[in-house]
mmCIF file of C-alpha atoms in Angstrom:
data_model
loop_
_atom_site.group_PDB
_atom_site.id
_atom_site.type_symbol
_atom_site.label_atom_id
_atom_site.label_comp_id
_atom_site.label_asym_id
_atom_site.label_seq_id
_atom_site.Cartn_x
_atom_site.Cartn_y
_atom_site.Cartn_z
ATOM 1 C CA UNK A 1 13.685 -26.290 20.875
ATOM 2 C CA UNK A 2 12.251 -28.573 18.266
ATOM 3 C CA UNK A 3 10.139 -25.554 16.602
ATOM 4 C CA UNK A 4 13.866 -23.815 16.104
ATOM 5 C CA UNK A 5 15.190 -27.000 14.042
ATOM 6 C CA UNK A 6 15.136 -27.309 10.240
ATOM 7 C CA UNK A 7 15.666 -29.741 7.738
ATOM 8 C CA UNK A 8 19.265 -29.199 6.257
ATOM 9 C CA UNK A 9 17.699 -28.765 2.443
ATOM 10 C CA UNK A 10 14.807 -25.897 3.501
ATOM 11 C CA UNK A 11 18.032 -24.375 5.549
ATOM 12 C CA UNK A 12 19.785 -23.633 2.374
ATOM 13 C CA UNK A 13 17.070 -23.059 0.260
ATOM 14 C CA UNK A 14 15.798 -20.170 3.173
ATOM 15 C CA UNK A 15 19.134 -18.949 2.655
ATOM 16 C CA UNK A 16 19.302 -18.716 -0.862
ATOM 17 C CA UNK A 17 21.721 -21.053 -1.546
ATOM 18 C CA UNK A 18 20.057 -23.349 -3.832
ATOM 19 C CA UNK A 19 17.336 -25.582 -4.116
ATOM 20 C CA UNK A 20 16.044 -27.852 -1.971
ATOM 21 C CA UNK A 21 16.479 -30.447 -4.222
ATOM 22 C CA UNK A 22 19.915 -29.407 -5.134
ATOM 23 C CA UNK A 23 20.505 -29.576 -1.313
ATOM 24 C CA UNK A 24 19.702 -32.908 -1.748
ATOM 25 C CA UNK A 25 21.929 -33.641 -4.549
ATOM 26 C CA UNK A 26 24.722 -31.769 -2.151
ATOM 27 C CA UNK A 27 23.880 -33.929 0.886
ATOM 28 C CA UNK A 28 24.282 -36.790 -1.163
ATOM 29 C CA UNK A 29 27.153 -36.028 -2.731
ATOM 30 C CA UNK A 30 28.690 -35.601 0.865
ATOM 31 C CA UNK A 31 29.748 -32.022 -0.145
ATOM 32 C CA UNK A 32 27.411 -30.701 3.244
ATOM 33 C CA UNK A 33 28.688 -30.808 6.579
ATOM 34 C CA UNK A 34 26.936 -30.070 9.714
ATOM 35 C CA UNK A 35 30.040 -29.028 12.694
ATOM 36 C CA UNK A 36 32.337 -30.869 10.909
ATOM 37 C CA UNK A 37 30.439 -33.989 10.135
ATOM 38 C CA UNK A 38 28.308 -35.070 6.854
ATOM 39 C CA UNK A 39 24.755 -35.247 8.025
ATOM 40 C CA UNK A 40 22.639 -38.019 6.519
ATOM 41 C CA UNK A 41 19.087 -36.535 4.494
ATOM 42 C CA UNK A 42 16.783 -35.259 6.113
ATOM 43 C CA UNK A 43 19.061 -34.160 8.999
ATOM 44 C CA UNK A 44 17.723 -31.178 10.929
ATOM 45 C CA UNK A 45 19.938 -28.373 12.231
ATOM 46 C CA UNK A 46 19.287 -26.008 14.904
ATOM 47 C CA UNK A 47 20.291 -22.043 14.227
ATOM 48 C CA UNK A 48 23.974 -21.924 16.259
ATOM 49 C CA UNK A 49 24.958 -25.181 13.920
ATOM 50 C CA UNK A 50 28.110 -24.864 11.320
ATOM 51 C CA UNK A 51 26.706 -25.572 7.624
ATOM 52 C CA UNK A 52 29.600 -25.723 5.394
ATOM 53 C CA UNK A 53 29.188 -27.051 1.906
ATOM 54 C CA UNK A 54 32.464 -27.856 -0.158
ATOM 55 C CA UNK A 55 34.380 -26.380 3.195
ATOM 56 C CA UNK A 56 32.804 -23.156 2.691
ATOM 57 C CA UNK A 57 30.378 -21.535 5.726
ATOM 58 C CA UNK A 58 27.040 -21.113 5.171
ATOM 59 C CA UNK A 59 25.497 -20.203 8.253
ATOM 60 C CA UNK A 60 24.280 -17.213 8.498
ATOM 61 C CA UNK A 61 24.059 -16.379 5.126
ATOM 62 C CA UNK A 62 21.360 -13.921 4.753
ATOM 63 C CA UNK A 63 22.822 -11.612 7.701
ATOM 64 C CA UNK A 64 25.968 -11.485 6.224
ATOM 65 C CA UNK A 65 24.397 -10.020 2.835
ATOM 66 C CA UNK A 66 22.530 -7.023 2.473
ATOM 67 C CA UNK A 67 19.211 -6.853 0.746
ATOM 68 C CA UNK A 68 17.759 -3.225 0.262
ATOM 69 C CA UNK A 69 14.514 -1.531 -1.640
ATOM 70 C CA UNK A 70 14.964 2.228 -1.922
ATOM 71 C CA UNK A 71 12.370 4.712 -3.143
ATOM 72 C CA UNK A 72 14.424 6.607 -5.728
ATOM 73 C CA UNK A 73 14.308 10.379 -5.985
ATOM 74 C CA UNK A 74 14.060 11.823 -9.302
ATOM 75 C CA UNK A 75 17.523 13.561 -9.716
ATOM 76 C CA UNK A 76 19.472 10.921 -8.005
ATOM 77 C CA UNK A 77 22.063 8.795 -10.639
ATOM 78 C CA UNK A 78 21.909 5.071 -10.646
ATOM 79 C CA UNK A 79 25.841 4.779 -9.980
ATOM 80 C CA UNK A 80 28.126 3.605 -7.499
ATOM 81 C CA UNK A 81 31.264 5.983 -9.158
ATOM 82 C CA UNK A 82 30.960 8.847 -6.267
ATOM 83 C CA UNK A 83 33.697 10.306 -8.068
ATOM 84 C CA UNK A 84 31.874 11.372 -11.272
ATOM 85 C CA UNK A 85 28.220 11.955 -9.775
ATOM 86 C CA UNK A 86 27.174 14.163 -6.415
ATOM 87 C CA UNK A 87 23.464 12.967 -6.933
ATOM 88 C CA UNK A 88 24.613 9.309 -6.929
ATOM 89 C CA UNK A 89 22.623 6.766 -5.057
ATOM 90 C CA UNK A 90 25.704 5.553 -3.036
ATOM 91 C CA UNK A 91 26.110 8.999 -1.148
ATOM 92 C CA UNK A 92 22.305 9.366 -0.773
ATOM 93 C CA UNK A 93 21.776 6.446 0.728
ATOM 94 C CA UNK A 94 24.797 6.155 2.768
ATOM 95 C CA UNK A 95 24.340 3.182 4.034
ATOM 96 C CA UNK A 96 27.194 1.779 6.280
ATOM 97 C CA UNK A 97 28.438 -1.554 4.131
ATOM 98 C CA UNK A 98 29.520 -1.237 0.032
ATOM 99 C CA UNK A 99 26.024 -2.211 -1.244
ATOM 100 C CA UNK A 100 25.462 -1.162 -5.171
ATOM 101 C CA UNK A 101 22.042 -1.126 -7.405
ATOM 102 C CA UNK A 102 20.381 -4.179 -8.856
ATOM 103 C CA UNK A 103 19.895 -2.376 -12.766
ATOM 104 C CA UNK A 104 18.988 0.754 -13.381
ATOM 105 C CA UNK A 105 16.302 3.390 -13.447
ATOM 106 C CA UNK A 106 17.021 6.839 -14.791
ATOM 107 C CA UNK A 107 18.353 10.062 -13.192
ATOM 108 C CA UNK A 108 14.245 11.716 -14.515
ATOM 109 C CA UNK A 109 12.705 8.212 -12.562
ATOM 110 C CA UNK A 110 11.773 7.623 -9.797
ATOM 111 C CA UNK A 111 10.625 4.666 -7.463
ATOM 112 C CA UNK A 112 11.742 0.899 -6.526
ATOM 113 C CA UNK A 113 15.319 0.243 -7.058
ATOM 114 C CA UNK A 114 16.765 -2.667 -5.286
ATOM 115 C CA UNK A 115 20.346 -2.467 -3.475
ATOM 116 C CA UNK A 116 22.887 -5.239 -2.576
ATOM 117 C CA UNK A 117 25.822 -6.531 -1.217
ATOM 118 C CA UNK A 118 25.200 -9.961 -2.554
ATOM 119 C CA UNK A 119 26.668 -10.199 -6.224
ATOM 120 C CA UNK A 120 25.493 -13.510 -6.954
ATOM 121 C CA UNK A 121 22.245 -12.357 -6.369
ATOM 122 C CA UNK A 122 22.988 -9.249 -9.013
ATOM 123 C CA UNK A 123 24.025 -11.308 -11.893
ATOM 124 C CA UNK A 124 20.891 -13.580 -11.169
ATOM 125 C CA UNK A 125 18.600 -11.104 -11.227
ATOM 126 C CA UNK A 126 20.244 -9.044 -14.331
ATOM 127 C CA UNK A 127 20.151 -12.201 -16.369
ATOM 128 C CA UNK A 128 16.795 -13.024 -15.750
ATOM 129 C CA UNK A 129 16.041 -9.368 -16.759
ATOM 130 C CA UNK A 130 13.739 -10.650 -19.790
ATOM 131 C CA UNK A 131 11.842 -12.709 -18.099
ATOM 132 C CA UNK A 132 10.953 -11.252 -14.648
ATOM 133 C CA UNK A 133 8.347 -8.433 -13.922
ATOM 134 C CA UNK A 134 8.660 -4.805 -14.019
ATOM 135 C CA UNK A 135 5.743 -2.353 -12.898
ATOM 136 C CA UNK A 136 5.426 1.332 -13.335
ATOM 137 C CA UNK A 137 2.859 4.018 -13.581
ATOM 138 C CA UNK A 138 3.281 7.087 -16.281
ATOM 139 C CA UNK A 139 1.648 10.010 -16.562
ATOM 140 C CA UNK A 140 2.098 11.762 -19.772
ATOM 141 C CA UNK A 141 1.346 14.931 -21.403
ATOM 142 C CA UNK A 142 -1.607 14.945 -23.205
ATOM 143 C CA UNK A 143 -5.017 12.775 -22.811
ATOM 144 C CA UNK A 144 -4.059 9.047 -23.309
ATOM 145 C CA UNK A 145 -6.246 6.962 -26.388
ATOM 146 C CA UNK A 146 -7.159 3.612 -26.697
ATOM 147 C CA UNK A 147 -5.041 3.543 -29.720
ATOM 148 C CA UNK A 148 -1.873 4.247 -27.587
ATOM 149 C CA UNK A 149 -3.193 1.878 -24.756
ATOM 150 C CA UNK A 150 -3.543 -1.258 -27.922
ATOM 151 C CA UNK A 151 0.060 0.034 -29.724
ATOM 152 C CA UNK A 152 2.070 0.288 -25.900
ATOM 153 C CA UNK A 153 0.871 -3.118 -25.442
ATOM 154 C CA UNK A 154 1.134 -4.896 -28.465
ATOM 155 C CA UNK A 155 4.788 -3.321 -29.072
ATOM 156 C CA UNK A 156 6.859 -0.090 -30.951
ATOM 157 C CA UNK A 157 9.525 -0.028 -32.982
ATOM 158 C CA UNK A 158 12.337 1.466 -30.729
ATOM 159 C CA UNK A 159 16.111 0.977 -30.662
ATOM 160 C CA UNK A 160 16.214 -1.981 -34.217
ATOM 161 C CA UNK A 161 13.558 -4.264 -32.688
ATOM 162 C CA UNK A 162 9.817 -4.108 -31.632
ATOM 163 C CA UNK A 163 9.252 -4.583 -28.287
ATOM 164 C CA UNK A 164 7.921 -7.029 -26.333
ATOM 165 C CA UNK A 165 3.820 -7.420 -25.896
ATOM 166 C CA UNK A 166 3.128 -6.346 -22.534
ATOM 167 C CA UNK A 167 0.243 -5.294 -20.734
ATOM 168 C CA UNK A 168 -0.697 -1.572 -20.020
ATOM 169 C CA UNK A 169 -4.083 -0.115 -18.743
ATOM 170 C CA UNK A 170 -4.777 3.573 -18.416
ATOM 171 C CA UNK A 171 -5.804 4.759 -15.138
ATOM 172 C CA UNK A 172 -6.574 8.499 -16.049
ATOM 173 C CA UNK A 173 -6.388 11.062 -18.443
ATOM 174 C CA UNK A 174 -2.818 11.316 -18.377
ATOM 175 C CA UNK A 175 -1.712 8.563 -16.469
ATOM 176 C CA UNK A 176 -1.395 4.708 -17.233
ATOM 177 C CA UNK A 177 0.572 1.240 -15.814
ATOM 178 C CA UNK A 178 2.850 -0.620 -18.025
ATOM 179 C CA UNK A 179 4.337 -3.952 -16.514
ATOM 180 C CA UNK A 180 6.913 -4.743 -18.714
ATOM 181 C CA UNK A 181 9.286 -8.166 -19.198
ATOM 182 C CA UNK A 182 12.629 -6.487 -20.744
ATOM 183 C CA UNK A 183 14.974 -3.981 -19.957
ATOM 184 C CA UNK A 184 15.536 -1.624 -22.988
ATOM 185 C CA UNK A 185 17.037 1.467 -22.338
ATOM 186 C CA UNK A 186 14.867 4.297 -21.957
ATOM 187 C CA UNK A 187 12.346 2.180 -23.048
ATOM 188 C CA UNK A 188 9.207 3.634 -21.870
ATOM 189 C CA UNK A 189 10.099 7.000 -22.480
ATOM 190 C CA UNK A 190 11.106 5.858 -26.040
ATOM 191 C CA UNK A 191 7.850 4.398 -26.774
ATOM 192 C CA UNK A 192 6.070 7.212 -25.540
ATOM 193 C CA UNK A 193 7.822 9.332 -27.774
ATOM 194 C CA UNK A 194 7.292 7.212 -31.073
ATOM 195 C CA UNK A 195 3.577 7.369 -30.307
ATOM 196 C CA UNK A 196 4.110 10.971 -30.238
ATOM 197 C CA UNK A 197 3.858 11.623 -25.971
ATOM 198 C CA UNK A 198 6.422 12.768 -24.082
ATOM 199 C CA UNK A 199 6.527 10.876 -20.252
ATOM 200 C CA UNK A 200 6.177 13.916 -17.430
ATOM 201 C CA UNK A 201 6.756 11.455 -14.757
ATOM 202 C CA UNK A 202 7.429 7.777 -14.077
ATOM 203 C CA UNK A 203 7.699 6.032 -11.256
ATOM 204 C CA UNK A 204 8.545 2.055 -10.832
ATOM 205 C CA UNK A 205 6.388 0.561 -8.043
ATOM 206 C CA UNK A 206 7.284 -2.941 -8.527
ATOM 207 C CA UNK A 207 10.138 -5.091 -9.247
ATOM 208 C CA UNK A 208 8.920 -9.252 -9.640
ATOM 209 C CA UNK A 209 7.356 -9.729 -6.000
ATOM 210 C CA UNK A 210 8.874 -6.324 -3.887
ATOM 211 C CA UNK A 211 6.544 -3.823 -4.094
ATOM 212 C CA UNK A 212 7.219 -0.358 -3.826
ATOM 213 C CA UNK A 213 5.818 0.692 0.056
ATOM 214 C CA UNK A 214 8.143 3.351 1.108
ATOM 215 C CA UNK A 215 8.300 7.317 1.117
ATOM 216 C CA UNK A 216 10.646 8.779 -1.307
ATOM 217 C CA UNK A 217 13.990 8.834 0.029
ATOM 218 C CA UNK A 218 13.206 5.935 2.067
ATOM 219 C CA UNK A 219 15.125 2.487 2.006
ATOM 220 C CA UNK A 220 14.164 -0.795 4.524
ATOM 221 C CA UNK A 221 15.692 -4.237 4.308
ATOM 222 C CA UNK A 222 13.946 -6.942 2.442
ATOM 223 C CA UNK A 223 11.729 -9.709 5.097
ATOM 224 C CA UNK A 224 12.313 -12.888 4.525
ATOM 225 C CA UNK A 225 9.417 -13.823 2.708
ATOM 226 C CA UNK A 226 10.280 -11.572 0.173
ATOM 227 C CA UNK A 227 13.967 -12.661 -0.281
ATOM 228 C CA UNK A 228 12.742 -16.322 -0.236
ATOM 229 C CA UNK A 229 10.033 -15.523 -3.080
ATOM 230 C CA UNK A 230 12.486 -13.283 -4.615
ATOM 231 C CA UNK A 231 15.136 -16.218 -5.299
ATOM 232 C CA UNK A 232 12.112 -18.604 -5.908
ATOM 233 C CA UNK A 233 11.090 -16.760 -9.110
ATOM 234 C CA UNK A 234 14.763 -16.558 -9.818
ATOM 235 C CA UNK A 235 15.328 -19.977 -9.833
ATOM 236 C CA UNK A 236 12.595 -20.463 -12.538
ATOM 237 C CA UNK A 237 13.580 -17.466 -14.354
ATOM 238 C CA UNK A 238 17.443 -18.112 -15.183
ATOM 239 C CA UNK A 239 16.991 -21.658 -16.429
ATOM 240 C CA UNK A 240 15.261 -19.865 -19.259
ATOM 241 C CA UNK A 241 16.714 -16.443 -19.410
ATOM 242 C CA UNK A 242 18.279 -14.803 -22.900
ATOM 243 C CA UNK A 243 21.251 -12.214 -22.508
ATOM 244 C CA UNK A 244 19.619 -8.567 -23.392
ATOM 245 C CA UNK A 245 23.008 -6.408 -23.916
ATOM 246 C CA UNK A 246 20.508 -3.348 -24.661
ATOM 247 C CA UNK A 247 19.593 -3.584 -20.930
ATOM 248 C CA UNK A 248 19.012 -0.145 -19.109
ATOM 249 C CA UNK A 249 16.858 2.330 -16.920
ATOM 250 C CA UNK A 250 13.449 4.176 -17.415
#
């Protein structure tokens, strides 16, 4: 029984509720309740307990919330308007609960797209867009220079600005990885093209920690580890986030 209990802060911090130490703060405050009743710190709490925090439930937070990663098709729209697309990722999917993408990636891209039900989650992670990690491997369509490696990675002029240094490393002939730390739209294709390649394909095989580890088509929940080191980097990344209104798909 003992192995099952937890310490009210790493219960909603697991969650992704808050922090543990802004659990603390909370406990403090007497804002937490465990069955009715404030706990004192360091309470633990076994799983059929009643968290509540300002009267609200929190038990059972991550199973009331879905957490998807889908291996986009190329073809498929990033939109959750059914009415306007028939390739939209909604009807692909059709998965039984309203969940809707996390961003974008374009209708020619494929790869790692996360889905959701959780919309807290959404506005965390589309905030923290110019901070947190993007992966994706290119191919292109024509041999790939070192001068194009050194001008992808030390930024283009695309869209009023220069982007952001990022690091890119060719892999092939044709093909390279670019991890990038902003969300411009169409950016890779639009550096491509002001370097004078045109992208052939592009796939996204990593968003912060999820990698991409599913056929094409495919969708699977995220474990636990993931969503905990998902919110983790989330929590650093929005204290120091700036908005990006140019934000879009690949």
């Amino acid at each position: 029984m003992e192995d099952n209990l937890k310490r009210i802060n790493k219960y909603l911090s697991e969650v992704g509720y808050c922090s543990r130490r802004e659990a603390d703060k909370l406990i403090e405050a007497r804002r937490v309740t465990i069955n009715g009743k404030v706990p004192e710190m360091g309470t633990k709490i076994a799983p059929d307990d009643i968290v509540e925090v300002d009267g609200k439930t929190i038990s059972n937070n991550k199973e009331r919330f879905v957490y998807l990663a889908f291996n986009k098709p190329v073809g498929i729209v990033c939109t959750t308007d059914t009415r306007v697309e028939k390739d939209n990722i909604i009807d692909y999917i059709n998965y039984p609960k309203r969940i809707f993408p996390i961003g974008r990636l374009d209708k020619a891209s494929e790869g790692l797209i996360l889905l959701t039900d959780d919309g807290d989650i959404v506005n965390k992670i589309l905030r923290a867009s110019n901070n947190h990690e993007k992966e994706y491997i290119v191919t292109v369509d024509k041999p790939i220079s070192q001068t194009f490696i050194e001008r992808m990675a030390n930024g283009v002029p695309i869209l009023d600005r220069v982007t952001k240094k990022c690091e890119v490393r060719k892999l092939s002939s044709h093909e390279f990885k670019i991890i990038l730390t902003q969300g411009l739209n169409r950016q890779i294709r639009r550096m491509c093209e002001y370097l004078d390649y045109e992208v052939i394909t592009l796939k996204r095989v990593r968003i912060m920690n999820i990698k991409l580890d599913l056929p094409i088509g495919n969708y699977r929940e995220l474990t636990k580890n993931e969503f905990q080191e998902l919110n983790k980097l989330l929590e650093h990344s929005t204290k120091h986030y700036k908005s990006n209104k140019h934000n879009g798909g690949h």
